[in-house]
Amino acid sequence: MSQRTALRPILRPRLFAATMSTQVAVAAAVAGIGFYALYSRRNAAPSDKPIFSSFGFNKLKLHSTELINHNTKKLRFELPNADQPSGLTLSSALLTVSFPSGRWLPVLRPYTPTNDLDEKGFVELMVKHYPGGKQSTHIHSLKPGDTLTFAPIPELKWTPNQHEHVAMIAGGAGISPMYQLARGILKNPADKTRITLVWGVNTDEDLFLANEFNAMQAKYPGRVKVVYVVAQPSASSPHPKGFVTKQILESAGVSPTNEKNKDTKVVVCGPPPMEKALKGTKSLFGGVQGGVLAELGYKPEQVFSF
């Protein structure tokens, strides 16, 4: 569901911070590639390969929608071959392309599928609606039978057991890539990577994947640890009030000073202010200044942002 703020090159310019000229150039380039890809696919022989096993833009039909909390929908899209999975690898996202409200330039946003990547016939997104959000508003308006254009985006190339421990730090809708990665790790019996998740949200209702993560923690005690932090918890909330801070991360056990965390990969996905607080800012000479993760002792090469 993750409406992340970054698309990795060439498809990941900082959409929020980009100038209008950059937006237009990127949009035009992607649109051109997309139209070429769609034209080529119409004129190519049918392929037996999964639809997203290689780069290309494809329209998928919306099968069903489900409102799972006050602002988040689960949407299931039909794959063209009901007997094949999507072809996406761990971990991958999908770039969505639309022209809402008659726009002549496309709106581009990445989302991470939340269903099992081996599921045949469908791809599933959980999309949070942001007030004024062009893509989330458009996607929430879709009805079964409507179509949306997608292209695959490879993210972090995950290698089983490359790291003893992965620390996942998510904010709000940034939980989607964490969910996909955690499920993929635990599904592979050869992958023994330990998982710690710290998820910060605004309200208890925003913990829309809590049941799924709680089930992982119960099934893999000692290997999966989940910590929730709520900015505005209800009176009966069992979760700590606040934000993802250095103290929260230390209490969650993700500090690299912990002997068990000598080989830790940190993955981050959240709103820009959260990521800036965690990762710091780049200096004019390419270094990183400040940031909670640096204060804890993590090096830049240990941290990956979805």
Coordinates of C-alpha atoms in Angstrom, one line a residue:
M1 CA 0.0 0.0 0.0
S2 CA 2.9 2.2 0.6
Q3 CA 2.6 5.6 -1.0
R4 CA 6.3 6.2 -0.7
T5 CA 8.0 9.4 -1.6
A6 CA 10.8 8.0 -3.7
L7 CA 11.3 6.1 -6.9
R8 CA 14.8 4.8 -7.5
P9 CA 16.6 5.9 -10.7
I10 CA 15.6 6.0 -13.3
L11 CA 12.1 5.7 -11.9
R12 CA 12.7 7.1 -8.5
P13 CA 13.2 10.9 -8.5
R14 CA 12.1 12.6 -5.4
L15 CA 8.6 13.5 -6.5
F16 CA 7.7 15.6 -3.5
A17 CA 10.8 17.8 -3.8
A18 CA 11.3 17.8 -7.5
T19 CA 10.9 21.0 -9.5
M20 CA 8.1 21.3 -12.0
S21 CA 10.5 21.0 -14.9
T22 CA 11.9 17.8 -13.5
Q23 CA 8.4 16.4 -12.9
V24 CA 7.4 17.2 -16.5
A25 CA 10.6 15.6 -17.9
V26 CA 10.2 12.5 -15.8
A27 CA 6.5 12.2 -16.5
A28 CA 7.0 12.6 -20.2
A29 CA 9.8 10.1 -20.3
V30 CA 7.9 7.5 -18.3
A31 CA 4.7 8.1 -20.4
G32 CA 6.7 7.7 -23.6
I33 CA 8.3 4.5 -22.4
G34 CA 4.9 3.3 -21.2
F35 CA 3.1 4.0 -24.5
Y36 CA 5.9 2.3 -26.4
A37 CA 5.7 -0.7 -24.1
L38 CA 2.0 -0.9 -24.5
Y39 CA 2.2 -0.6 -28.2
S40 CA 4.9 -3.3 -28.4
R41 CA 3.0 -5.7 -26.2
R42 CA -0.1 -5.3 -28.4
N43 CA 1.9 -6.3 -31.4
A44 CA 4.1 -9.0 -29.8
A45 CA 3.3 -12.7 -29.6
P46 CA 1.7 -13.9 -26.4
S47 CA 4.2 -14.6 -23.7
D48 CA 4.1 -17.5 -21.2
K49 CA 6.1 -15.5 -18.7
P50 CA 4.5 -13.8 -15.7
I51 CA 3.4 -10.3 -16.6
F52 CA 5.8 -8.5 -14.3
S53 CA 8.8 -10.8 -14.7
S54 CA 10.3 -8.1 -17.0
F55 CA 9.9 -4.3 -17.3
G56 CA 6.8 -3.1 -19.1
F57 CA 3.6 -1.2 -18.5
N58 CA 0.4 -3.2 -18.2
K59 CA -3.2 -2.4 -17.5
L60 CA -4.9 -4.6 -14.9
K61 CA -8.6 -4.8 -14.1
L62 CA -9.8 -4.2 -10.6
H63 CA -11.5 -7.3 -9.2
S64 CA -12.6 -6.1 -5.8
T65 CA -12.1 -3.5 -3.0
E66 CA -12.4 -3.6 0.7
L67 CA -12.3 -0.7 3.2
I68 CA -10.0 -2.0 6.0
N69 CA -10.0 1.1 8.2
H70 CA -11.0 4.7 8.1
N71 CA -8.7 5.7 5.2
T72 CA -7.2 2.5 3.8
K73 CA -8.5 0.2 1.1
K74 CA -7.4 -3.2 0.0
L75 CA -7.6 -3.5 -3.8
R76 CA -7.2 -6.8 -5.7
F77 CA -6.3 -6.6 -9.4
E78 CA -6.7 -9.4 -11.9
L79 CA -3.6 -10.7 -13.7
P80 CA -4.1 -11.6 -17.4
N81 CA -3.3 -15.2 -16.7
A82 CA -5.2 -16.7 -13.8
D83 CA -2.8 -19.6 -13.6
Q84 CA 0.4 -17.5 -13.1
P85 CA 1.7 -15.3 -10.3
S86 CA 2.7 -11.7 -10.9
G87 CA 6.4 -12.4 -11.5
L88 CA 7.5 -9.9 -8.9
T89 CA 10.5 -10.8 -6.8
L90 CA 11.3 -10.0 -3.1
S91 CA 11.4 -7.1 -2.7
S92 CA 9.6 -5.3 -5.5
A93 CA 7.1 -2.5 -5.9
L94 CA 4.7 -1.5 -8.6
L95 CA 4.7 1.9 -10.2
T96 CA 1.1 3.1 -10.8
V97 CA 0.3 5.4 -13.7
S98 CA -3.0 7.3 -14.1
F99 CA -4.5 10.4 -15.6
P100 CA -7.0 11.5 -13.0
S101 CA -9.5 14.3 -13.7
G102 CA -8.5 14.6 -17.3
R103 CA -4.9 15.4 -16.6
W104 CA -2.7 15.3 -19.7
L105 CA 0.4 14.5 -17.7
P106 CA 0.4 11.2 -15.7
V107 CA 0.4 10.8 -12.0
L108 CA 3.1 8.3 -10.8
R109 CA 3.2 6.7 -7.4
P110 CA 4.8 3.4 -6.2
Y111 CA 3.0 0.9 -4.0
T112 CA 4.1 -2.4 -2.6
P113 CA 1.9 -5.5 -3.2
T114 CA 0.8 -7.1 0.1
N115 CA -0.4 -10.5 -1.1
D116 CA 1.8 -13.5 -1.4
L117 CA 4.0 -13.0 -4.4
D118 CA 3.4 -16.6 -5.4
E119 CA -0.4 -16.2 -5.5
K120 CA -1.7 -16.9 -8.9
G121 CA -4.1 -14.6 -10.8
F122 CA -4.0 -11.5 -8.6
V123 CA -1.9 -8.7 -7.2
E124 CA -3.1 -6.9 -4.1
L125 CA -2.5 -3.3 -2.8
M126 CA -3.3 -1.6 0.4
V127 CA -3.7 2.1 -0.4
K128 CA -4.0 4.8 2.2
H129 CA -6.1 7.8 1.1
Y130 CA -4.3 11.1 1.6
P131 CA -6.5 14.3 1.6
G132 CA -5.6 16.0 -1.7
G133 CA -3.4 13.0 -2.8
K134 CA -3.8 12.8 -6.6
Q135 CA -3.1 9.1 -6.9
S136 CA -4.6 7.8 -3.7
T137 CA -7.8 9.7 -4.4
H138 CA -7.9 8.3 -7.9
I139 CA -7.3 4.7 -6.8
H140 CA -9.9 5.0 -4.0
S141 CA -12.4 6.1 -6.6
L142 CA -11.9 3.0 -8.8
K143 CA -14.7 0.5 -9.0
P144 CA -14.5 -3.2 -9.9
G145 CA -14.0 -3.5 -13.7
D146 CA -12.0 -0.3 -13.8
T147 CA -8.3 -0.5 -14.9
L148 CA -5.0 0.9 -13.7
T149 CA -1.6 0.9 -15.4
F150 CA 1.4 -0.7 -13.6
A151 CA 5.1 -1.3 -14.1
P152 CA 7.4 -3.3 -11.9
I153 CA 10.1 -1.6 -9.8
P154 CA 12.9 -3.7 -8.2
E155 CA 13.7 -2.5 -4.8
L156 CA 16.2 -4.0 -2.3
K157 CA 17.7 -7.1 -3.7
W158 CA 17.2 -9.5 -0.8
T159 CA 19.7 -12.4 -0.3
P160 CA 18.7 -15.0 2.3
N161 CA 21.0 -15.0 5.3
Q162 CA 23.1 -12.2 4.0
H163 CA 22.5 -10.5 7.3
E164 CA 21.8 -12.1 10.6
H165 CA 19.2 -9.4 11.5
V166 CA 17.0 -7.0 9.7
A167 CA 15.6 -4.0 11.6
M168 CA 12.5 -2.6 9.9
I169 CA 11.4 0.9 10.8
A170 CA 8.1 2.0 9.3
G171 CA 5.9 5.1 9.6
G172 CA 2.2 4.9 8.7
A173 CA 1.6 3.5 5.2
G174 CA 5.4 2.7 4.9
I175 CA 4.6 -0.6 6.5
S176 CA 3.7 -2.3 3.1
P177 CA 7.3 -3.1 2.0
M178 CA 8.1 -4.3 5.5
Y179 CA 5.2 -6.7 5.4
Q180 CA 6.2 -8.1 2.0
L181 CA 9.8 -8.5 3.0
A182 CA 9.0 -10.1 6.4
R183 CA 6.6 -12.6 4.8
G184 CA 9.1 -13.5 2.1
I185 CA 11.9 -14.1 4.7
L186 CA 9.7 -16.2 6.9
K187 CA 8.2 -18.2 4.0
N188 CA 11.7 -19.3 3.0
P189 CA 12.8 -22.2 5.3
A190 CA 16.4 -21.6 4.3
D191 CA 16.4 -18.0 5.4
K192 CA 17.1 -17.7 9.2
T193 CA 17.3 -13.9 9.3
R194 CA 15.9 -12.4 12.6
I195 CA 13.3 -9.6 12.2
T196 CA 12.6 -6.6 14.4
L197 CA 9.8 -4.3 13.3
V198 CA 9.2 -0.8 14.8
W199 CA 6.0 0.8 13.4
G200 CA 5.0 4.3 14.2
V201 CA 1.4 5.4 13.4
N202 CA -1.0 8.3 14.3
T203 CA -3.8 6.3 15.9
D204 CA -4.5 2.7 17.0
E205 CA -6.8 2.3 14.0
D206 CA -3.9 2.9 11.6
L207 CA -2.3 -0.4 12.7
F208 CA -4.1 -2.1 9.9
L209 CA -1.6 -5.0 9.6
A210 CA -1.1 -5.5 13.4
N211 CA -3.0 -8.9 13.4
E212 CA -0.7 -10.2 10.6
F213 CA 2.5 -9.1 12.4
N214 CA 1.3 -10.3 15.7
A215 CA 0.7 -13.7 14.2
M216 CA 4.3 -13.7 12.8
Q217 CA 5.6 -12.9 16.3
A218 CA 3.6 -15.7 17.9
K219 CA 4.6 -18.2 15.3
Y220 CA 8.3 -17.3 15.4
P221 CA 9.0 -16.5 19.1
G222 CA 12.6 -15.2 19.6
R223 CA 13.0 -14.6 15.9
V224 CA 10.4 -11.9 15.2
K225 CA 9.8 -8.9 17.5
V226 CA 7.2 -6.3 16.8
V227 CA 6.9 -2.9 18.5
Y228 CA 4.1 -0.4 17.8
V229 CA 4.3 3.4 18.7
V230 CA 1.2 5.5 18.5
A231 CA 1.2 9.3 18.4
Q232 CA -2.4 9.7 19.6
P233 CA -3.3 6.4 21.3
S234 CA -6.8 5.7 22.6
A235 CA -7.4 5.6 26.4
S236 CA -7.3 1.8 26.3
S237 CA -4.3 1.4 23.9
P238 CA -1.7 -1.0 25.0
H239 CA 0.9 0.7 22.9
P240 CA 3.4 3.4 24.0
K241 CA 2.6 7.0 23.1
G242 CA 5.0 9.0 21.0
F243 CA 7.1 8.7 17.9
V244 CA 10.0 6.5 16.7
T245 CA 12.9 7.9 18.6
K246 CA 16.3 6.8 19.6
Q247 CA 15.0 5.7 23.0
I248 CA 12.2 3.6 21.3
L249 CA 14.7 1.9 19.0
E250 CA 17.1 1.2 21.8
S251 CA 14.3 -0.3 23.9
A252 CA 13.2 -2.4 20.9
G253 CA 16.7 -3.9 20.9
V254 CA 17.9 -2.7 17.5
S255 CA 21.0 -0.8 18.6
P256 CA 24.2 -2.0 16.9
T257 CA 25.9 -2.0 20.3
N258 CA 23.9 -5.1 21.1
E259 CA 26.1 -8.1 20.5
K260 CA 23.3 -9.8 18.6
N261 CA 23.0 -6.9 16.2
K262 CA 26.6 -6.8 14.9
D263 CA 25.4 -7.7 11.4
T264 CA 22.2 -5.7 11.0
K265 CA 20.5 -4.3 7.9
V266 CA 18.2 -1.4 8.6
V267 CA 15.3 -0.8 6.2
V268 CA 13.3 2.4 6.5
C269 CA 10.0 3.6 4.9
G270 CA 7.9 6.4 6.2
P271 CA 6.9 10.1 5.7
P272 CA 9.8 12.5 4.8
P273 CA 10.1 14.1 8.3
M274 CA 10.5 10.7 9.9
E275 CA 13.1 9.5 7.4
K276 CA 15.0 12.8 7.8
A277 CA 15.0 12.4 11.6
L278 CA 16.2 8.8 11.3
K279 CA 18.8 9.2 8.5
G280 CA 19.9 12.8 8.9
T281 CA 20.7 15.1 6.0
K282 CA 23.5 14.9 3.4
S283 CA 26.2 17.5 3.6
L284 CA 27.6 19.4 0.6
F285 CA 30.5 17.0 0.5
G286 CA 28.3 13.8 0.4
G287 CA 28.5 12.9 4.0
V288 CA 25.6 12.5 6.4
Q289 CA 24.9 14.9 9.2
G290 CA 22.9 13.9 12.3
G291 CA 20.1 11.3 12.3
V292 CA 19.0 8.9 15.0
L293 CA 20.5 5.9 13.2
A294 CA 23.9 7.5 13.1
E295 CA 23.6 8.3 16.8
L296 CA 22.9 4.7 17.5
G297 CA 26.0 3.7 15.6
Y298 CA 24.7 2.6 12.2
K299 CA 26.8 3.4 9.1
P300 CA 25.1 4.8 5.9
E301 CA 25.8 1.5 4.0
Q302 CA 23.8 -0.4 6.6
V303 CA 20.6 1.6 5.9
F304 CA 18.2 1.2 2.9
S305 CA 15.2 3.4 2.2
F306 CA 12.2 1.9 0.3

